[in-house]
């Protein structure tokens, strides 16, 4: 039985696309059971329909409050038999009640090396700060924004001439590797949360570090 993933999106859906491509491989241990967008015009819906996935649009502004919107999300996700909910560019904050209902079954992808640079306009802030590396993080969701046990991270260098769009593109390429990897690890039962930290079964310790700027001797 493959892990049934529900993907929540609001826009472009390039991470959804990466997951669609991973799921197309016969040995990938997860499948997309449902894609929900809160935005009817989301490009990700077009991608999902192109891959013959079941899609639903649940527009947040048609609900009285966050709670009733989230109840509608949960009803649809549970009806589709979803085991894991993946936030892939879903631009709504979720209440503690939704997060606790899906505890350790709800993941998010964020375009920075958390816990640094939570929130929006990440790449602008990364460049302004002068850090040498950025990257992306896939993590279990907790009630605080962009917080929770980290499953996978990937680092990319920040180059001196980078504009936010350059860094965003470099980080996005690594997002497209990390999201399918994290879901594979969960589906294979290799991800355990202990004391709110993820322990991965079957990893080895890396021997090398990353240094940026590189190329000096
Ligand atoms: C990604 O950068 C993701 O990290 C962030 O929102 C963006 C979504 O991009 N949470 P896409 O819709 O998957 O292309």
PDB file of C-alpha atoms and ligand atoms in Angstrom:
ATOM      1  CA  UNK A   1       0.000   0.000   0.000  1.00  0.00           C
ATOM      2  CA  UNK A   2       1.394   3.385  -0.974  1.00  0.00           C
ATOM      3  CA  UNK A   3       1.262   6.363   1.392  1.00  0.00           C
ATOM      4  CA  UNK A   4      -1.671   8.559   0.354  1.00  0.00           C
ATOM      5  CA  UNK A   5      -0.656  12.210   0.201  1.00  0.00           C
ATOM      6  CA  UNK A   6      -2.977  15.212   0.140  1.00  0.00           C
ATOM      7  CA  UNK A   7      -1.273  18.295  -1.301  1.00  0.00           C
ATOM      8  CA  UNK A   8      -2.461  21.800  -0.377  1.00  0.00           C
ATOM      9  CA  UNK A   9      -1.474  24.577  -2.765  1.00  0.00           C
ATOM     10  CA  UNK A  10      -2.255  28.214  -3.496  1.00  0.00           C
ATOM     11  CA  UNK A  11      -0.292  28.994  -6.646  1.00  0.00           C
ATOM     12  CA  UNK A  12       2.362  27.912  -9.103  1.00  0.00           C
ATOM     13  CA  UNK A  13       2.612  24.289  -7.937  1.00  0.00           C
ATOM     14  CA  UNK A  14       6.182  23.527  -8.996  1.00  0.00           C
ATOM     15  CA  UNK A  15       6.746  21.453  -5.859  1.00  0.00           C
ATOM     16  CA  UNK A  16       3.510  19.614  -6.611  1.00  0.00           C
ATOM     17  CA  UNK A  17       4.921  18.987 -10.096  1.00  0.00           C
ATOM     18  CA  UNK A  18       8.112  17.525  -8.614  1.00  0.00           C
ATOM     19  CA  UNK A  19       5.986  15.208  -6.497  1.00  0.00           C
ATOM     20  CA  UNK A  20       3.835  14.229  -9.493  1.00  0.00           C
ATOM     21  CA  UNK A  21       7.022  13.254 -11.326  1.00  0.00           C
ATOM     22  CA  UNK A  22       8.343  11.270  -8.353  1.00  0.00           C
ATOM     23  CA  UNK A  23       5.015   9.450  -7.981  1.00  0.00           C
ATOM     24  CA  UNK A  24       5.141   8.464 -11.658  1.00  0.00           C
ATOM     25  CA  UNK A  25       8.050   6.142 -10.883  1.00  0.00           C
ATOM     26  CA  UNK A  26       6.694   2.679 -10.089  1.00  0.00           C
ATOM     27  CA  UNK A  27       8.964   2.140  -7.059  1.00  0.00           C
ATOM     28  CA  UNK A  28       8.038   5.450  -5.386  1.00  0.00           C
ATOM     29  CA  UNK A  29       6.240   4.525  -2.141  1.00  0.00           C
ATOM     30  CA  UNK A  30       3.656   7.363  -2.104  1.00  0.00           C
ATOM     31  CA  UNK A  31       0.793   8.538  -4.305  1.00  0.00           C
ATOM     32  CA  UNK A  32      -1.148  11.791  -4.525  1.00  0.00           C
ATOM     33  CA  UNK A  33      -4.696  11.114  -3.354  1.00  0.00           C
ATOM     34  CA  UNK A  34      -5.988  14.680  -3.620  1.00  0.00           C
ATOM     35  CA  UNK A  35      -4.852  18.212  -4.469  1.00  0.00           C
ATOM     36  CA  UNK A  36      -6.690  21.085  -2.784  1.00  0.00           C
ATOM     37  CA  UNK A  37      -6.226  24.729  -3.679  1.00  0.00           C
ATOM     38  CA  UNK A  38      -7.707  27.687  -1.832  1.00  0.00           C
ATOM     39  CA  UNK A  39      -7.226  29.742  -5.016  1.00  0.00           C
ATOM     40  CA  UNK A  40      -9.352  28.765  -8.039  1.00  0.00           C
ATOM     41  CA  UNK A  41      -6.818  30.234 -10.491  1.00  0.00           C
ATOM     42  CA  UNK A  42      -3.813  28.362  -9.096  1.00  0.00           C
ATOM     43  CA  UNK A  43      -1.481  27.106 -11.812  1.00  0.00           C
ATOM     44  CA  UNK A  44      -0.932  24.011  -9.666  1.00  0.00           C
ATOM     45  CA  UNK A  45      -4.533  22.946 -10.315  1.00  0.00           C
ATOM     46  CA  UNK A  46      -3.788  22.864 -14.046  1.00  0.00           C
ATOM     47  CA  UNK A  47      -0.708  20.725 -13.393  1.00  0.00           C
ATOM     48  CA  UNK A  48      -2.738  18.345 -11.202  1.00  0.00           C
ATOM     49  CA  UNK A  49      -5.503  18.024 -13.763  1.00  0.00           C
ATOM     50  CA  UNK A  50      -2.877  17.382 -16.451  1.00  0.00           C
ATOM     51  CA  UNK A  51      -1.699  14.440 -14.369  1.00  0.00           C
ATOM     52  CA  UNK A  52      -5.286  13.156 -13.926  1.00  0.00           C
ATOM     53  CA  UNK A  53      -5.294  13.807 -10.194  1.00  0.00           C
ATOM     54  CA  UNK A  54      -8.391  14.503  -8.158  1.00  0.00           C
ATOM     55  CA  UNK A  55      -8.566  18.218  -7.392  1.00  0.00           C
ATOM     56  CA  UNK A  56     -10.748  20.391  -5.255  1.00  0.00           C
ATOM     57  CA  UNK A  57     -10.959  24.145  -4.764  1.00  0.00           C
ATOM     58  CA  UNK A  58     -11.866  25.259  -1.258  1.00  0.00           C
ATOM     59  CA  UNK A  59     -11.883  29.045  -1.198  1.00  0.00           C
ATOM     60  CA  UNK A  60     -11.078  30.369   2.272  1.00  0.00           C
ATOM     61  CA  UNK A  61     -13.022  33.604   1.834  1.00  0.00           C
ATOM     62  CA  UNK A  62     -16.282  31.700   1.396  1.00  0.00           C
ATOM     63  CA  UNK A  63     -16.076  30.523   5.009  1.00  0.00           C
ATOM     64  CA  UNK A  64     -17.093  32.345   8.134  1.00  0.00           C
ATOM     65  CA  UNK A  65     -13.757  31.843   9.872  1.00  0.00           C
ATOM     66  CA  UNK A  66     -10.524  29.864   9.784  1.00  0.00           C
ATOM     67  CA  UNK A  67     -12.000  27.028  11.789  1.00  0.00           C
ATOM     68  CA  UNK A  68     -14.840  26.250   9.361  1.00  0.00           C
ATOM     69  CA  UNK A  69     -12.455  26.556   6.380  1.00  0.00           C
ATOM     70  CA  UNK A  70     -10.080  24.075   7.987  1.00  0.00           C
ATOM     71  CA  UNK A  71     -12.929  21.716   8.896  1.00  0.00           C
ATOM     72  CA  UNK A  72     -13.782  21.616   5.193  1.00  0.00           C
ATOM     73  CA  UNK A  73     -10.144  20.807   4.375  1.00  0.00           C
ATOM     74  CA  UNK A  74     -10.063  17.977   6.911  1.00  0.00           C
ATOM     75  CA  UNK A  75     -13.369  16.516   5.706  1.00  0.00           C
ATOM     76  CA  UNK A  76     -12.093  16.370   2.113  1.00  0.00           C
ATOM     77  CA  UNK A  77      -8.681  15.019   3.089  1.00  0.00           C
ATOM     78  CA  UNK A  78     -10.179  12.302   5.268  1.00  0.00           C
ATOM     79  CA  UNK A  79     -12.753  11.383   2.651  1.00  0.00           C
ATOM     80  CA  UNK A  80      -9.875  10.842   0.214  1.00  0.00           C
ATOM     81  CA  UNK A  81      -8.130   8.557   2.722  1.00  0.00           C
ATOM     82  CA  UNK A  82      -5.115  10.855   3.079  1.00  0.00           C
ATOM     83  CA  UNK A  83      -2.318   9.631   5.386  1.00  0.00           C
ATOM     84  CA  UNK A  84      -0.045  12.668   5.027  1.00  0.00           C
ATOM     85  CA  UNK A  85      -0.884  16.294   4.275  1.00  0.00           C
ATOM     86  CA  UNK A  86       1.739  18.298   2.408  1.00  0.00           C
ATOM     87  CA  UNK A  87       1.701  22.098   2.338  1.00  0.00           C
ATOM     88  CA  UNK A  88       3.366  23.020  -0.952  1.00  0.00           C
ATOM     89  CA  UNK A  89       3.083  26.767  -1.303  1.00  0.00           C
ATOM     90  CA  UNK A  90      -0.175  26.914   0.656  1.00  0.00           C
ATOM     91  CA  UNK A  91      -0.526  30.552   1.649  1.00  0.00           C
ATOM     92  CA  UNK A  92      -2.869  30.283   4.631  1.00  0.00           C
ATOM     93  CA  UNK A  93      -1.852  30.137   8.263  1.00  0.00           C
ATOM     94  CA  UNK A  94      -3.363  27.112  10.000  1.00  0.00           C
ATOM     95  CA  UNK A  95      -4.861  27.075  13.481  1.00  0.00           C
ATOM     96  CA  UNK A  96      -3.457  25.047  16.370  1.00  0.00           C
ATOM     97  CA  UNK A  97      -6.539  22.868  16.190  1.00  0.00           C
ATOM     98  CA  UNK A  98      -5.929  21.811  12.548  1.00  0.00           C
ATOM     99  CA  UNK A  99      -2.219  21.343  13.237  1.00  0.00           C
ATOM    100  CA  UNK A 100      -2.856  19.170  16.265  1.00  0.00           C
ATOM    101  CA  UNK A 101      -5.461  17.083  14.395  1.00  0.00           C
ATOM    102  CA  UNK A 102      -2.791  16.254  11.789  1.00  0.00           C
ATOM    103  CA  UNK A 103       0.173  16.158  14.185  1.00  0.00           C
ATOM    104  CA  UNK A 104       3.182  14.431  12.599  1.00  0.00           C
ATOM    105  CA  UNK A 105       1.052  13.819   9.506  1.00  0.00           C
ATOM    106  CA  UNK A 106       1.401  17.398   8.202  1.00  0.00           C
ATOM    107  CA  UNK A 107       4.535  18.691   6.465  1.00  0.00           C
ATOM    108  CA  UNK A 108       5.585  21.990   4.931  1.00  0.00           C
ATOM    109  CA  UNK A 109       8.325  23.104   2.561  1.00  0.00           C
ATOM    110  CA  UNK A 110       9.967  26.449   3.245  1.00  0.00           C
ATOM    111  CA  UNK A 111      12.632  28.188   1.116  1.00  0.00           C
ATOM    112  CA  UNK A 112      15.252  28.801   3.822  1.00  0.00           C
ATOM    113  CA  UNK A 113      17.395  26.876   6.238  1.00  0.00           C
ATOM    114  CA  UNK A 114      14.999  26.993   9.179  1.00  0.00           C
ATOM    115  CA  UNK A 115      14.900  28.160  11.906  1.00  0.00           C
ATOM    116  CA  UNK A 116      16.492  31.106  10.074  1.00  0.00           C
ATOM    117  CA  UNK A 117      14.358  33.310   7.835  1.00  0.00           C
ATOM    118  CA  UNK A 118      10.837  32.220   8.666  1.00  0.00           C
ATOM    119  CA  UNK A 119       7.970  33.985   6.932  1.00  0.00           C
ATOM    120  CA  UNK A 120       7.720  35.800   3.607  1.00  0.00           C
ATOM    121  CA  UNK A 121      10.226  37.641   1.354  1.00  0.00           C
ATOM    122  CA  UNK A 122      12.850  35.134   2.411  1.00  0.00           C
ATOM    123  CA  UNK A 123      15.355  35.607  -0.413  1.00  0.00           C
ATOM    124  CA  UNK A 124      15.439  39.412  -0.082  1.00  0.00           C
ATOM    125  CA  UNK A 125      16.152  39.066   3.620  1.00  0.00           C
ATOM    126  CA  UNK A 126      18.744  36.333   3.114  1.00  0.00           C
ATOM    127  CA  UNK A 127      20.686  38.487   0.630  1.00  0.00           C
ATOM    128  CA  UNK A 128      20.445  41.603   2.810  1.00  0.00           C
ATOM    129  CA  UNK A 129      21.765  39.666   5.807  1.00  0.00           C
ATOM    130  CA  UNK A 130      25.008  38.607   4.096  1.00  0.00           C
ATOM    131  CA  UNK A 131      24.770  34.905   5.002  1.00  0.00           C
ATOM    132  CA  UNK A 132      26.831  32.619   2.747  1.00  0.00           C
ATOM    133  CA  UNK A 133      24.314  29.790   2.502  1.00  0.00           C
ATOM    134  CA  UNK A 134      20.619  29.456   2.134  1.00  0.00           C
ATOM    135  CA  UNK A 135      18.528  26.452   1.188  1.00  0.00           C
ATOM    136  CA  UNK A 136      15.254  24.793   1.908  1.00  0.00           C
ATOM    137  CA  UNK A 137      13.641  22.834   4.695  1.00  0.00           C
ATOM    138  CA  UNK A 138      10.935  20.180   4.798  1.00  0.00           C
ATOM    139  CA  UNK A 139       9.516  19.944   8.305  1.00  0.00           C
ATOM    140  CA  UNK A 140       6.562  18.677  10.298  1.00  0.00           C
ATOM    141  CA  UNK A 141       4.202  21.538  11.035  1.00  0.00           C
ATOM    142  CA  UNK A 142       3.658  22.939  14.514  1.00  0.00           C
ATOM    143  CA  UNK A 143       1.300  25.719  15.552  1.00  0.00           C
ATOM    144  CA  UNK A 144       3.975  28.426  15.245  1.00  0.00           C
ATOM    145  CA  UNK A 145       4.656  29.592  11.693  1.00  0.00           C
ATOM    146  CA  UNK A 146       7.493  27.739   9.891  1.00  0.00           C
ATOM    147  CA  UNK A 147       8.351  25.778  13.036  1.00  0.00           C
ATOM    148  CA  UNK A 148       8.532  22.052  13.679  1.00  0.00           C
ATOM    149  CA  UNK A 149      10.775  18.991  13.512  1.00  0.00           C
ATOM    150  CA  UNK A 150      13.068  19.139  10.472  1.00  0.00           C
ATOM    151  CA  UNK A 151      12.972  16.161   8.096  1.00  0.00           C
ATOM    152  CA  UNK A 152      15.241  17.241   5.201  1.00  0.00           C
ATOM    153  CA  UNK A 153      17.324  20.317   4.457  1.00  0.00           C
ATOM    154  CA  UNK A 154      19.449  21.215   1.477  1.00  0.00           C
ATOM    155  CA  UNK A 155      21.980  24.060   1.432  1.00  0.00           C
ATOM    156  CA  UNK A 156      22.812  26.212  -1.579  1.00  0.00           C
ATOM    157  CA  UNK A 157      25.416  28.990  -1.779  1.00  0.00           C
ATOM    158  CA  UNK A 158      24.454  32.653  -1.826  1.00  0.00           C
ATOM    159  CA  UNK A 159      26.558  34.363  -4.505  1.00  0.00           C
ATOM    160  CA  UNK A 160      27.654  38.015  -4.271  1.00  0.00           C
ATOM    161  CA  UNK A 161      25.811  39.082  -7.422  1.00  0.00           C
ATOM    162  CA  UNK A 162      22.587  37.260  -6.535  1.00  0.00           C
ATOM    163  CA  UNK A 163      19.295  39.040  -7.003  1.00  0.00           C
ATOM    164  CA  UNK A 164      16.413  37.519  -5.029  1.00  0.00           C
ATOM    165  CA  UNK A 165      15.126  35.824  -8.180  1.00  0.00           C
ATOM    166  CA  UNK A 166      18.497  34.118  -8.780  1.00  0.00           C
ATOM    167  CA  UNK A 167      18.620  32.767  -5.256  1.00  0.00           C
ATOM    168  CA  UNK A 168      14.953  31.762  -5.420  1.00  0.00           C
ATOM    169  CA  UNK A 169      15.619  29.718  -8.562  1.00  0.00           C
ATOM    170  CA  UNK A 170      18.645  27.996  -6.989  1.00  0.00           C
ATOM    171  CA  UNK A 171      16.703  27.185  -3.828  1.00  0.00           C
ATOM    172  CA  UNK A 172      13.676  26.011  -5.820  1.00  0.00           C
ATOM    173  CA  UNK A 173      15.787  23.422  -7.639  1.00  0.00           C
ATOM    174  CA  UNK A 174      16.768  21.973  -4.279  1.00  0.00           C
ATOM    175  CA  UNK A 175      13.155  22.119  -3.044  1.00  0.00           C
ATOM    176  CA  UNK A 176      12.173  19.883  -5.940  1.00  0.00           C
ATOM    177  CA  UNK A 177      14.634  17.258  -4.698  1.00  0.00           C
ATOM    178  CA  UNK A 178      13.916  17.604  -0.997  1.00  0.00           C
ATOM    179  CA  UNK A 179      10.123  17.340  -1.011  1.00  0.00           C
ATOM    180  CA  UNK A 180       9.934  13.983  -2.824  1.00  0.00           C
ATOM    181  CA  UNK A 181      12.829  12.738  -0.686  1.00  0.00           C
ATOM    182  CA  UNK A 182      11.111  13.672   2.585  1.00  0.00           C
ATOM    183  CA  UNK A 183       7.873  12.007   1.514  1.00  0.00           C
ATOM    184  CA  UNK A 184       9.781   8.898   0.430  1.00  0.00           C
ATOM    185  CA  UNK A 185      11.500   8.726   3.827  1.00  0.00           C
ATOM    186  CA  UNK A 186       8.166   9.065   5.644  1.00  0.00           C
ATOM    187  CA  UNK A 187       6.515   6.467   3.399  1.00  0.00           C
ATOM    188  CA  UNK A 188       9.367   4.047   4.052  1.00  0.00           C
ATOM    189  CA  UNK A 189       8.843   4.434   7.808  1.00  0.00           C
ATOM    190  CA  UNK A 190      12.294   5.946   8.285  1.00  0.00           C
ATOM    191  CA  UNK A 191      11.173   9.141  10.014  1.00  0.00           C
ATOM    192  CA  UNK A 192      10.555   9.133  13.772  1.00  0.00           C
ATOM    193  CA  UNK A 193       9.708  12.138  15.909  1.00  0.00           C
ATOM    194  CA  UNK A 194      11.328  11.906  19.349  1.00  0.00           C
ATOM    195  CA  UNK A 195      11.160  14.870  21.741  1.00  0.00           C
ATOM    196  CA  UNK A 196      10.025  17.025  18.832  1.00  0.00           C
ATOM    197  CA  UNK A 197      13.147  16.214  16.797  1.00  0.00           C
ATOM    198  CA  UNK A 198      13.211  13.946  13.742  1.00  0.00           C
ATOM    199  CA  UNK A 199      15.426  10.883  13.952  1.00  0.00           C
ATOM    200  CA  UNK A 200      16.025   9.266  10.567  1.00  0.00           C
ATOM    201  CA  UNK A 201      16.490   5.533  10.506  1.00  0.00           C
ATOM    202  CA  UNK A 202      19.293   4.405   8.223  1.00  0.00           C
ATOM    203  CA  UNK A 203      21.336   7.570   7.693  1.00  0.00           C
ATOM    204  CA  UNK A 204      25.099   7.750   7.968  1.00  0.00           C
ATOM    205  CA  UNK A 205      27.045  10.723   9.311  1.00  0.00           C
ATOM    206  CA  UNK A 206      28.523  12.947   6.615  1.00  0.00           C
ATOM    207  CA  UNK A 207      32.287  13.444   6.729  1.00  0.00           C
ATOM    208  CA  UNK A 208      32.591  16.710   4.828  1.00  0.00           C
ATOM    209  CA  UNK A 209      31.311  20.199   5.579  1.00  0.00           C
ATOM    210  CA  UNK A 210      30.299  22.882   3.117  1.00  0.00           C
ATOM    211  CA  UNK A 211      32.307  26.072   2.818  1.00  0.00           C
ATOM    212  CA  UNK A 212      31.133  29.115   0.921  1.00  0.00           C
ATOM    213  CA  UNK A 213      32.740  31.221  -0.615  1.00  0.00           C
ATOM    214  CA  UNK A 214      34.596  28.332  -2.234  1.00  0.00           C
ATOM    215  CA  UNK A 215      37.525  28.271  -4.654  1.00  0.00           C
ATOM    216  CA  UNK A 216      40.245  29.784  -2.384  1.00  0.00           C
ATOM    217  CA  UNK A 217      43.398  27.916  -1.432  1.00  0.00           C
TER     218      UNK A 217
HETATM  219  C1  LIG B   1       8.093  27.421  -2.472  1.00  0.00           C
HETATM  220  O1  LIG B   1       9.211  28.264  -2.510  1.00  0.00           O
HETATM  221  C2  LIG B   1       7.875  26.871  -1.091  1.00  0.00           C
HETATM  222  O2  LIG B   1       9.059  26.661  -0.389  1.00  0.00           O
HETATM  223  C3  LIG B   1       7.071  27.962  -0.434  1.00  0.00           C
HETATM  224  O3  LIG B   1       6.209  28.428  -1.439  1.00  0.00           O
HETATM  225  C4  LIG B   1       6.798  28.197  -2.712  1.00  0.00           C
HETATM  226  C5  LIG B   1       5.825  27.399  -3.510  1.00  0.00           C
HETATM  227  O4  LIG B   1       6.237  27.241  -4.845  1.00  0.00           O
HETATM  228  N1  LIG B   1       6.388  27.477   0.733  1.00  0.00           N
HETATM  229  P1  LIG B   1       5.438  26.270  -5.794  1.00  0.00           P
HETATM  230  O5  LIG B   1       3.976  26.709  -5.765  1.00  0.00           O
HETATM  231  O6  LIG B   1       5.610  24.873  -5.287  1.00  0.00           O
HETATM  232  O7  LIG B   1       6.043  26.461  -7.149  1.00  0.00           O
END
